PDB file of C-alpha atoms in Angstrom:
ATOM      1  CA  UNK A 241      -0.042  -0.120  -0.198  1.00 45.00           C
ATOM      2  CA  UNK A 242       2.582   2.280   1.168  1.00 46.00           C
ATOM      3  CA  UNK A 243       4.367   2.067  -3.217  1.00 48.00           C
ATOM      4  CA  UNK A 244       1.487   2.479  -4.312  1.00 50.00           C
ATOM      5  CA  UNK A 245       0.730   6.002  -2.603  1.00 55.00           C
ATOM      6  CA  UNK A 246       4.465   6.697  -2.925  1.00 66.00           C
ATOM      7  CA  UNK A 247       3.864   5.988  -6.647  1.00 68.00           C
ATOM      8  CA  UNK A 248       0.915   7.837  -6.984  1.00 68.00           C
ATOM      9  CA  UNK A 249       2.469  10.159  -5.546  1.00 77.00           C
ATOM     10  CA  UNK A 250       5.019  10.885  -7.699  1.00 82.00           C
ATOM     11  CA  UNK A 251       2.935  10.495 -10.446  1.00 80.00           C
ATOM     12  CA  UNK A 252       0.718  13.468  -9.130  1.00 81.00           C
ATOM     13  CA  UNK A 253       3.922  15.368  -8.632  1.00 87.00           C
ATOM     14  CA  UNK A 254       5.328  14.682 -12.677  1.00 86.00           C
ATOM     15  CA  UNK A 255       2.192  16.075 -13.511  1.00 85.00           C
ATOM     16  CA  UNK A 256       1.882  19.047 -12.065  1.00 86.00           C
ATOM     17  CA  UNK A 257       5.176  19.372 -12.573  1.00 89.00           C
ATOM     18  CA  UNK A 258       4.737  19.425 -16.045  1.00 90.00           C
ATOM     19  CA  UNK A 259       1.418  20.630 -16.069  1.00 89.00           C
ATOM     20  CA  UNK A 260       3.528  23.895 -14.569  1.00 90.00           C
ATOM     21  CA  UNK A 261       5.954  24.653 -16.990  1.00 92.00           C
ATOM     22  CA  UNK A 262       3.632  24.164 -20.642  1.00 90.00           C
ATOM     23  CA  UNK A 263       1.638  27.173 -18.256  1.00 89.00           C
ATOM     24  CA  UNK A 264       4.661  29.264 -17.466  1.00 91.00           C
ATOM     25  CA  UNK A 265       5.966  28.636 -20.800  1.00 91.00           C
ATOM     26  CA  UNK A 266       1.954  29.878 -22.659  1.00 89.00           C
ATOM     27  CA  UNK A 267       2.327  33.166 -20.056  1.00 88.00           C
ATOM     28  CA  UNK A 268       5.568  33.741 -21.370  1.00 89.00           C
ATOM     29  CA  UNK A 269       5.238  33.244 -24.651  1.00 87.00           C
ATOM     30  CA  UNK A 270       1.778  35.043 -24.899  1.00 86.00           C
ATOM     31  CA  UNK A 271       4.076  38.039 -22.747  1.00 83.00           C
ATOM     32  CA  UNK A 272       6.897  38.833 -25.592  1.00 84.00           C
ATOM     33  CA  UNK A 273       4.619  38.237 -28.685  1.00 82.00           C
ATOM     34  CA  UNK A 274       2.388  41.112 -27.307  1.00 76.00           C
ATOM     35  CA  UNK A 275       5.481  42.978 -26.483  1.00 77.00           C
ATOM     36  CA  UNK A 276       6.498  42.549 -30.106  1.00 75.00           C
ATOM     37  CA  UNK A 277       2.403  44.052 -30.926  1.00 68.00           C
ATOM     38  CA  UNK A 278       1.461  40.622 -32.195  1.00 73.00           C
ATOM     39  CA  UNK A 279      -1.877  39.328 -30.964  1.00 74.00           C
ATOM     40  CA  UNK A 280      -1.966  35.867 -29.173  1.00 80.00           C
ATOM     41  CA  UNK A 281      -6.332  35.932 -28.794  1.00 82.00           C
ATOM     42  CA  UNK A 282      -6.983  34.313 -32.202  1.00 83.00           C
ATOM     43  CA  UNK A 283      -3.305  31.204 -31.059  1.00 86.00           C
ATOM     44  CA  UNK A 284      -4.938  30.767 -27.217  1.00 88.00           C
ATOM     45  CA  UNK A 285      -8.854  31.402 -28.544  1.00 87.00           C
ATOM     46  CA  UNK A 286      -8.152  28.258 -30.149  1.00 89.00           C
ATOM     47  CA  UNK A 287      -6.143  26.013 -28.360  1.00 90.00           C
ATOM     48  CA  UNK A 288      -9.034  26.509 -25.355  1.00 91.00           C
ATOM     49  CA  UNK A 289     -11.519  25.361 -27.814  1.00 90.00           C
ATOM     50  CA  UNK A 290      -9.904  21.890 -28.899  1.00 91.00           C
ATOM     51  CA  UNK A 291      -8.937  21.365 -25.180  1.00 91.00           C
ATOM     52  CA  UNK A 292     -12.340  21.929 -23.916  1.00 90.00           C
ATOM     53  CA  UNK A 293     -13.389  19.931 -26.965  1.00 89.00           C
ATOM     54  CA  UNK A 294     -11.046  17.280 -25.792  1.00 86.00           C
ATOM     55  CA  UNK A 295     -12.252  16.811 -22.258  1.00 86.00           C
ATOM     56  CA  UNK A 296     -15.635  16.804 -23.440  1.00 81.00           C
ATOM     57  CA  UNK A 297     -14.914  12.771 -24.889  1.00 76.00           C
ATOM     58  CA  UNK A 298     -13.178  12.324 -21.657  1.00 74.00           C
ATOM     59  CA  UNK A 299     -18.079  11.422 -20.984  1.00 67.00           C
ATOM     60  CA  UNK A 300     -18.102   9.766 -23.742  1.00 65.00           C
ATOM     61  CA  UNK A 301     -15.941   7.773 -22.720  1.00 63.00           C
ATOM     62  CA  UNK A 302     -17.675   6.671 -19.740  1.00 64.00           C
ATOM     63  CA  UNK A 303     -20.611   5.990 -21.613  1.00 62.00           C
ATOM     64  CA  UNK A 304     -18.520   3.611 -23.428  1.00 62.00           C
ATOM     65  CA  UNK A 305     -16.632   1.943 -21.187  1.00 58.00           C
ATOM     66  CA  UNK A 306     -16.568  -1.600 -23.463  1.00 56.00           C
ATOM     67  CA  UNK A 307     -14.596   0.206 -26.343  1.00 55.00           C
ATOM     68  CA  UNK A 308     -10.914  -0.026 -25.811  1.00 55.00           C
ATOM     69  CA  UNK A 309     -10.076   3.258 -25.205  1.00 61.00           C
ATOM     70  CA  UNK A 310      -7.703   3.105 -22.580  1.00 61.00           C
ATOM     71  CA  UNK A 311      -8.442   3.121 -18.558  1.00 67.00           C
ATOM     72  CA  UNK A 312     -11.183   4.564 -17.203  1.00 65.00           C
ATOM     73  CA  UNK A 313      -8.754   5.737 -14.523  1.00 73.00           C
ATOM     74  CA  UNK A 314      -5.624   6.973 -17.208  1.00 76.00           C
ATOM     75  CA  UNK A 315      -8.514   9.460 -19.067  1.00 76.00           C
ATOM     76  CA  UNK A 316      -9.319  10.505 -15.512  1.00 81.00           C
ATOM     77  CA  UNK A 317      -5.851  11.987 -14.739  1.00 84.00           C
ATOM     78  CA  UNK A 318      -5.667  13.707 -18.465  1.00 84.00           C
ATOM     79  CA  UNK A 319      -8.797  14.984 -17.981  1.00 87.00           C
ATOM     80  CA  UNK A 320      -7.480  16.461 -14.274  1.00 89.00           C
ATOM     81  CA  UNK A 321      -4.165  17.995 -15.738  1.00 90.00           C
ATOM     82  CA  UNK A 322      -6.113  19.440 -19.477  1.00 90.00           C
ATOM     83  CA  UNK A 323      -8.280  20.849 -16.972  1.00 90.00           C
ATOM     84  CA  UNK A 324      -5.753  22.358 -15.273  1.00 92.00           C
ATOM     85  CA  UNK A 325      -4.227  23.761 -18.741  1.00 93.00           C
ATOM     86  CA  UNK A 326      -6.673  24.999 -19.778  1.00 93.00           C
ATOM     87  CA  UNK A 327      -7.420  27.110 -16.696  1.00 93.00           C
ATOM     88  CA  UNK A 328      -3.950  28.534 -18.363  1.00 92.00           C
ATOM     89  CA  UNK A 329      -4.531  28.652 -20.990  1.00 93.00           C
ATOM     90  CA  UNK A 330      -7.761  30.672 -20.298  1.00 93.00           C
ATOM     91  CA  UNK A 331      -5.827  33.375 -17.614  1.00 91.00           C
ATOM     92  CA  UNK A 332      -4.209  33.929 -20.990  1.00 90.00           C
ATOM     93  CA  UNK A 333      -6.584  34.592 -23.539  1.00 88.00           C
ATOM     94  CA  UNK A 334      -8.217  37.066 -20.905  1.00 87.00           C
ATOM     95  CA  UNK A 335      -4.732  38.690 -19.761  1.00 85.00           C
ATOM     96  CA  UNK A 336      -6.032  37.665 -16.493  1.00 83.00           C
ATOM     97  CA  UNK A 337      -8.393  40.086 -16.433  1.00 83.00           C
ATOM     98  CA  UNK A 338     -12.229  40.270 -16.178  1.00 84.00           C
ATOM     99  CA  UNK A 339     -15.143  40.304 -19.255  1.00 83.00           C
ATOM    100  CA  UNK A 340     -15.364  44.403 -20.172  1.00 80.00           C
ATOM    101  CA  UNK A 341     -18.907  43.163 -23.057  1.00 78.00           C
ATOM    102  CA  UNK A 342     -22.089  41.065 -22.249  1.00 81.00           C
ATOM    103  CA  UNK A 343     -20.733  37.276 -24.567  1.00 78.00           C
ATOM    104  CA  UNK A 344     -17.569  37.958 -23.270  1.00 83.00           C
ATOM    105  CA  UNK A 345     -19.498  37.771 -19.268  1.00 87.00           C
ATOM    106  CA  UNK A 346     -21.063  35.099 -20.872  1.00 85.00           C
ATOM    107  CA  UNK A 347     -18.545  32.522 -21.438  1.00 87.00           C
ATOM    108  CA  UNK A 348     -16.607  33.958 -18.484  1.00 91.00           C
ATOM    109  CA  UNK A 349     -19.275  32.633 -16.062  1.00 92.00           C
ATOM    110  CA  UNK A 350     -19.382  29.922 -17.719  1.00 91.00           C
ATOM    111  CA  UNK A 351     -15.996  28.864 -17.453  1.00 93.00           C
ATOM    112  CA  UNK A 352     -15.833  29.763 -13.893  1.00 94.00           C
ATOM    113  CA  UNK A 353     -18.462  27.516 -13.095  1.00 93.00           C
ATOM    114  CA  UNK A 354     -17.037  24.448 -15.358  1.00 93.00           C
ATOM    115  CA  UNK A 355     -13.713  25.128 -13.528  1.00 93.00           C
ATOM    116  CA  UNK A 356     -15.329  24.818  -9.977  1.00 94.00           C
ATOM    117  CA  UNK A 357     -17.461  22.632 -10.260  1.00 92.00           C
ATOM    118  CA  UNK A 358     -14.739  20.462 -11.847  1.00 91.00           C
ATOM    119  CA  UNK A 359     -11.816  21.473  -9.373  1.00 91.00           C
ATOM    120  CA  UNK A 360     -15.015  20.290  -6.486  1.00 92.00           C
ATOM    121  CA  UNK A 361     -15.566  16.837  -8.336  1.00 90.00           C
ATOM    122  CA  UNK A 362     -11.603  16.313  -7.940  1.00 89.00           C
ATOM    123  CA  UNK A 363     -12.635  16.205  -4.005  1.00 88.00           C
ATOM    124  CA  UNK A 364     -15.914  14.639  -3.847  1.00 89.00           C
ATOM    125  CA  UNK A 365     -14.502  11.599  -5.861  1.00 87.00           C
ATOM    126  CA  UNK A 366     -10.895  11.052  -4.125  1.00 86.00           C
ATOM    127  CA  UNK A 367     -12.351  11.870  -1.082  1.00 87.00           C
ATOM    128  CA  UNK A 368     -16.227  10.611  -1.117  1.00 87.00           C
ATOM    129  CA  UNK A 369     -15.423   6.625  -2.158  1.00 84.00           C
ATOM    130  CA  UNK A 370     -12.880   6.689   0.749  1.00 83.00           C
ATOM    131  CA  UNK A 371     -14.774   7.341   2.954  1.00 84.00           C
ATOM    132  CA  UNK A 372     -17.777   5.796   2.254  1.00 83.00           C
ATOM    133  CA  UNK A 373     -15.917   2.515   2.567  1.00 82.00           C
ATOM    134  CA  UNK A 374     -15.427   3.303   6.405  1.00 82.00           C
ATOM    135  CA  UNK A 375     -19.301   3.037   7.008  1.00 81.00           C
ATOM    136  CA  UNK A 376     -20.323  -0.071   5.969  1.00 77.00           C
ATOM    137  CA  UNK A 377     -21.106  -2.216   3.532  1.00 78.00           C
ATOM    138  CA  UNK A 378     -21.657   0.013  -0.116  1.00 81.00           C
ATOM    139  CA  UNK A 379     -25.329   0.113  -1.139  1.00 83.00           C
ATOM    140  CA  UNK A 380     -26.458   0.596  -5.023  1.00 87.00           C
ATOM    141  CA  UNK A 381     -28.429   3.835  -5.321  1.00 86.00           C
ATOM    142  CA  UNK A 382     -31.659   2.012  -5.924  1.00 89.00           C
ATOM    143  CA  UNK A 383     -31.266  -0.082  -2.631  1.00 92.00           C
ATOM    144  CA  UNK A 384     -31.256   2.754  -0.432  1.00 92.00           C
ATOM    145  CA  UNK A 385     -35.029   3.169   0.225  1.00 93.00           C
ATOM    146  CA  UNK A 386     -35.232  -0.921   0.521  1.00 94.00           C
ATOM    147  CA  UNK A 387     -33.216  -1.034   2.907  1.00 93.00           C
ATOM    148  CA  UNK A 388     -34.227   2.191   5.150  1.00 94.00           C
ATOM    149  CA  UNK A 389     -37.044   0.808   5.421  1.00 95.00           C
ATOM    150  CA  UNK A 390     -36.098  -2.948   6.733  1.00 95.00           C
ATOM    151  CA  UNK A 391     -34.444  -0.303   9.443  1.00 95.00           C
ATOM    152  CA  UNK A 392     -37.450   1.189   9.887  1.00 95.00           C
ATOM    153  CA  UNK A 393     -39.406  -1.902  10.328  1.00 96.00           C
ATOM    154  CA  UNK A 394     -36.882  -3.918  12.801  1.00 95.00           C
ATOM    155  CA  UNK A 395     -37.092  -0.780  15.001  1.00 95.00           C
ATOM    156  CA  UNK A 396     -40.156  -0.199  15.055  1.00 95.00           C
ATOM    157  CA  UNK A 397     -41.224  -3.553  16.318  1.00 95.00           C
ATOM    158  CA  UNK A 398     -38.470  -3.682  18.591  1.00 94.00           C
ATOM    159  CA  UNK A 399     -40.064  -0.629  20.288  1.00 94.00           C
ATOM    160  CA  UNK A 400     -43.835  -2.371  20.104  1.00 94.00           C
ATOM    161  CA  UNK A 401     -41.791  -5.325  21.745  1.00 93.00           C
ATOM    162  CA  UNK A 402     -41.107  -3.746  24.678  1.00 91.00           C
ATOM    163  CA  UNK A 403     -44.021  -2.481  25.320  1.00 89.00           C
ATOM    164  CA  UNK A 404     -46.207  -5.472  24.472  1.00 88.00           C
ATOM    165  CA  UNK A 405     -43.734  -8.185  26.643  1.00 84.00           C
ATOM    166  CA  UNK A 406     -42.701  -5.366  29.891  1.00 81.00           C
ATOM    167  CA  UNK A 407     -44.874  -3.471  32.078  1.00 76.00           C
ATOM    168  CA  UNK A 408     -42.827  -0.234  31.125  1.00 83.00           C
ATOM    169  CA  UNK A 409     -42.970   2.557  27.964  1.00 91.00           C
ATOM    170  CA  UNK A 410     -40.594   4.145  28.421  1.00 92.00           C
ATOM    171  CA  UNK A 411     -38.846   2.777  25.069  1.00 93.00           C
ATOM    172  CA  UNK A 412     -42.139   3.180  23.336  1.00 93.00           C
ATOM    173  CA  UNK A 413     -42.632   6.912  24.345  1.00 94.00           C
ATOM    174  CA  UNK A 414     -38.304   7.281  22.912  1.00 94.00           C
ATOM    175  CA  UNK A 415     -39.037   5.852  19.915  1.00 94.00           C
ATOM    176  CA  UNK A 416     -42.323   8.059  18.705  1.00 93.00           C
ATOM    177  CA  UNK A 417     -40.804  10.817  19.602  1.00 93.00           C
ATOM    178  CA  UNK A 418     -37.593  11.360  18.936  1.00 91.00           C
ATOM    179  CA  UNK A 419     -36.631   7.705  16.314  1.00 93.00           C
ATOM    180  CA  UNK A 420     -39.869   7.342  14.607  1.00 93.00           C
ATOM    181  CA  UNK A 421     -38.796  10.442  12.098  1.00 92.00           C
ATOM    182  CA  UNK A 422     -35.160   9.902  12.205  1.00 93.00           C
ATOM    183  CA  UNK A 423     -35.765   6.259  11.221  1.00 94.00           C
ATOM    184  CA  UNK A 424     -37.945   7.528   7.639  1.00 91.00           C
ATOM    185  CA  UNK A 425     -36.250   9.869   5.881  1.00 92.00           C
ATOM    186  CA  UNK A 426     -32.202  10.379   5.092  1.00 92.00           C
ATOM    187  CA  UNK A 427     -31.554  13.115   7.500  1.00 91.00           C
ATOM    188  CA  UNK A 428     -28.156  15.419   7.939  1.00 90.00           C
ATOM    189  CA  UNK A 429     -26.808  14.836   5.017  1.00 90.00           C
ATOM    190  CA  UNK A 430     -24.727  18.728   5.529  1.00 89.00           C
ATOM    191  CA  UNK A 431     -22.994  16.982   8.154  1.00 89.00           C
ATOM    192  CA  UNK A 432     -21.756  13.749   6.692  1.00 87.00           C
ATOM    193  CA  UNK A 433     -20.555  15.025   3.414  1.00 86.00           C
ATOM    194  CA  UNK A 434     -18.299  17.590   5.960  1.00 86.00           C
ATOM    195  CA  UNK A 435     -17.801  14.870   8.424  1.00 83.00           C
ATOM    196  CA  UNK A 436     -19.413  15.343  11.240  1.00 84.00           C
ATOM    197  CA  UNK A 437     -20.381  13.024  13.861  1.00 84.00           C
ATOM    198  CA  UNK A 438     -21.805  15.417  16.706  1.00 89.00           C
ATOM    199  CA  UNK A 439     -25.313  14.461  15.731  1.00 89.00           C
ATOM    200  CA  UNK A 440     -24.567  10.067  15.928  1.00 91.00           C
ATOM    201  CA  UNK A 441     -22.911  10.608  19.532  1.00 92.00           C
ATOM    202  CA  UNK A 442     -26.123  12.742  20.463  1.00 93.00           C
ATOM    203  CA  UNK A 443     -28.673  10.380  19.458  1.00 93.00           C
ATOM    204  CA  UNK A 444     -26.540   6.901  20.399  1.00 94.00           C
ATOM    205  CA  UNK A 445     -25.604   8.626  24.002  1.00 95.00           C
ATOM    206  CA  UNK A 446     -29.788   9.491  24.675  1.00 94.00           C
ATOM    207  CA  UNK A 447     -30.654   6.095  24.127  1.00 94.00           C
ATOM    208  CA  UNK A 448     -27.754   4.549  26.188  1.00 94.00           C
ATOM    209  CA  UNK A 449     -29.490   7.330  29.343  1.00 94.00           C
ATOM    210  CA  UNK A 450     -32.720   5.071  29.140  1.00 93.00           C
ATOM    211  CA  UNK A 451     -30.246   2.219  30.900  1.00 92.00           C
ATOM    212  CA  UNK A 452     -31.198   3.121  34.066  1.00 92.00           C
ATOM    213  CA  UNK A 453     -34.782   3.196  33.509  1.00 91.00           C
ATOM    214  CA  UNK A 454     -35.719  -0.488  32.675  1.00 90.00           C
ATOM    215  CA  UNK A 455     -34.250  -3.509  32.892  1.00 90.00           C
ATOM    216  CA  UNK A 456     -32.170  -6.291  31.615  1.00 89.00           C
ATOM    217  CA  UNK A 457     -33.992  -7.018  28.293  1.00 90.00           C
ATOM    218  CA  UNK A 458     -34.866  -3.713  28.003  1.00 91.00           C
ATOM    219  CA  UNK A 459     -31.289  -3.004  27.508  1.00 93.00           C
ATOM    220  CA  UNK A 460     -31.152  -5.708  25.349  1.00 93.00           C
ATOM    221  CA  UNK A 461     -33.311  -3.974  23.279  1.00 94.00           C
ATOM    222  CA  UNK A 462     -31.548  -0.575  23.479  1.00 95.00           C
ATOM    223  CA  UNK A 463     -28.346  -2.073  22.111  1.00 95.00           C
ATOM    224  CA  UNK A 464     -30.334  -3.003  19.205  1.00 95.00           C
ATOM    225  CA  UNK A 465     -31.231  -0.039  18.500  1.00 96.00           C
ATOM    226  CA  UNK A 466     -27.851   2.063  18.870  1.00 95.00           C
ATOM    227  CA  UNK A 467     -26.922  -0.922  16.395  1.00 95.00           C
ATOM    228  CA  UNK A 468     -30.162   0.199  14.321  1.00 95.00           C
ATOM    229  CA  UNK A 469     -29.499   4.052  14.197  1.00 95.00           C
ATOM    230  CA  UNK A 470     -25.446   2.822  13.607  1.00 94.00           C
ATOM    231  CA  UNK A 471     -26.689   0.927   9.925  1.00 93.00           C
ATOM    232  CA  UNK A 472     -29.004   3.755   9.450  1.00 94.00           C
ATOM    233  CA  UNK A 473     -26.411   6.507   9.912  1.00 93.00           C
ATOM    234  CA  UNK A 474     -24.033   4.810   7.397  1.00 92.00           C
ATOM    235  CA  UNK A 475     -27.080   4.234   5.464  1.00 93.00           C
ATOM    236  CA  UNK A 476     -27.221   8.198   5.688  1.00 93.00           C
ATOM    237  CA  UNK A 477     -24.684   8.491   4.540  1.00 92.00           C
ATOM    238  CA  UNK A 478     -24.327   6.518   1.449  1.00 92.00           C
ATOM    239  CA  UNK A 479     -27.294   8.203   0.665  1.00 93.00           C
ATOM    240  CA  UNK A 480     -26.038  11.667   0.557  1.00 92.00           C
ATOM    241  CA  UNK A 481     -22.311  10.267  -0.623  1.00 92.00           C
ATOM    242  CA  UNK A 482     -24.057   9.227  -3.560  1.00 92.00           C
ATOM    243  CA  UNK A 483     -26.132  12.573  -4.289  1.00 93.00           C
ATOM    244  CA  UNK A 484     -23.814  14.304  -4.022  1.00 92.00           C
ATOM    245  CA  UNK A 485     -21.588  12.731  -6.851  1.00 90.00           C
ATOM    246  CA  UNK A 486     -24.302  12.517  -9.013  1.00 90.00           C
ATOM    247  CA  UNK A 487     -25.601  15.891  -8.593  1.00 92.00           C
ATOM    248  CA  UNK A 488     -21.980  16.895  -9.372  1.00 90.00           C
ATOM    249  CA  UNK A 489     -21.846  15.282 -12.871  1.00 86.00           C
ATOM    250  CA  UNK A 490     -25.649  16.919 -13.868  1.00 88.00           C
ATOM    251  CA  UNK A 491     -24.238  20.000 -12.959  1.00 90.00           C
ATOM    252  CA  UNK A 492     -21.086  20.414 -14.305  1.00 90.00           C
ATOM    253  CA  UNK A 493     -21.653  17.774 -17.327  1.00 88.00           C
ATOM    254  CA  UNK A 494     -24.186  20.107 -18.617  1.00 89.00           C
ATOM    255  CA  UNK A 495     -22.252  22.764 -17.922  1.00 90.00           C
ATOM    256  CA  UNK A 496     -19.170  21.432 -20.067  1.00 90.00           C
ATOM    257  CA  UNK A 497     -21.430  21.830 -22.969  1.00 89.00           C
ATOM    258  CA  UNK A 498     -22.510  24.175 -22.553  1.00 90.00           C
ATOM    259  CA  UNK A 499     -19.652  26.196 -22.935  1.00 91.00           C
ATOM    260  CA  UNK A 500     -18.205  24.375 -25.625  1.00 90.00           C
ATOM    261  CA  UNK A 501     -21.328  25.527 -27.773  1.00 91.00           C
ATOM    262  CA  UNK A 502     -20.500  28.616 -26.730  1.00 90.00           C
ATOM    263  CA  UNK A 503     -17.274  28.625 -27.340  1.00 89.00           C
ATOM    264  CA  UNK A 504     -17.595  28.078 -30.747  1.00 90.00           C
ATOM    265  CA  UNK A 505     -20.098  30.519 -31.564  1.00 89.00           C
ATOM    266  CA  UNK A 506     -17.657  33.049 -29.981  1.00 85.00           C
ATOM    267  CA  UNK A 507     -14.775  31.291 -32.847  1.00 84.00           C
ATOM    268  CA  UNK A 508     -17.008  32.387 -35.411  1.00 86.00           C
ATOM    269  CA  UNK A 509     -17.997  35.954 -34.397  1.00 83.00           C
ATOM    270  CA  UNK A 510     -14.192  36.393 -33.491  1.00 77.00           C
ATOM    271  CA  UNK A 511     -14.081  35.466 -37.975  1.00 76.00           C
ATOM    272  CA  UNK A 512     -17.291  37.577 -38.509  1.00 77.00           C
ATOM    273  CA  UNK A 513     -16.357  40.839 -37.164  1.00 71.00           C
ATOM    274  CA  UNK A 514     -11.970  39.976 -38.068  1.00 61.00           C
ATOM    275  CA  UNK A 515     -11.547  40.509 -34.288  1.00 47.00           C
ATOM    276  CA  UNK A 516      -7.307  40.327 -34.484  1.00 46.00           C
ATOM    277  CA  UNK A 517      -5.355  39.110 -37.213  1.00 44.00           C
TER     278      UNK A 517
END
């Protein structure tokens, strides 16, 4: 594992260095050209258009995994580092400044949105799958609702049985007031995505605080309720993580496609009005 991590770190440093050198050369070349009164906007514009079109191919590769087009992980790495280089090209193309016209704004905003959503996507795809492995067996997204219903049904059955088989309604009352709603739907999505677990600790402490009010059988029931709360919390994490990954993909891909269309229109207009040499 250590060797694998070291190899991954080496590749990341190597790829980052290559992108950094390429970006520095691009900026230096553009600056030198401008000092000699050469307009580099058409060159950087075409480079940017080609890069964005190439980056869009990653979605095509993801949708056609069976074709012999190289591994998805290799395409992902190319996509990430080409995306960083595209940011450098964009900044060079815009002169590291803000847009000064309506169409420039219409291009600037989606590019920034694509860059930000891509950066968020890198974090989500690096962190969430690893954290999901720490929250129980991974459930298929379409199975989460069914599994949640199974947990809720068992918890309700325990509460009913405790009231029926003992002289105490302590567990049943607590279930009705605190746990019934908790088991019915996903909870604490933001806390799960930020890695905060205080809600689970408080819930378990409250359940275990009831030990002094019940007999040995009741304590066994409370411990099983704690296990169900933990299972439900793991399931909620799986749901929050998978929803975040799905929402990110549904946001990033349409934005990228819209950006590509706008860039093609921009290129046509630039030539039509003979902007640049």
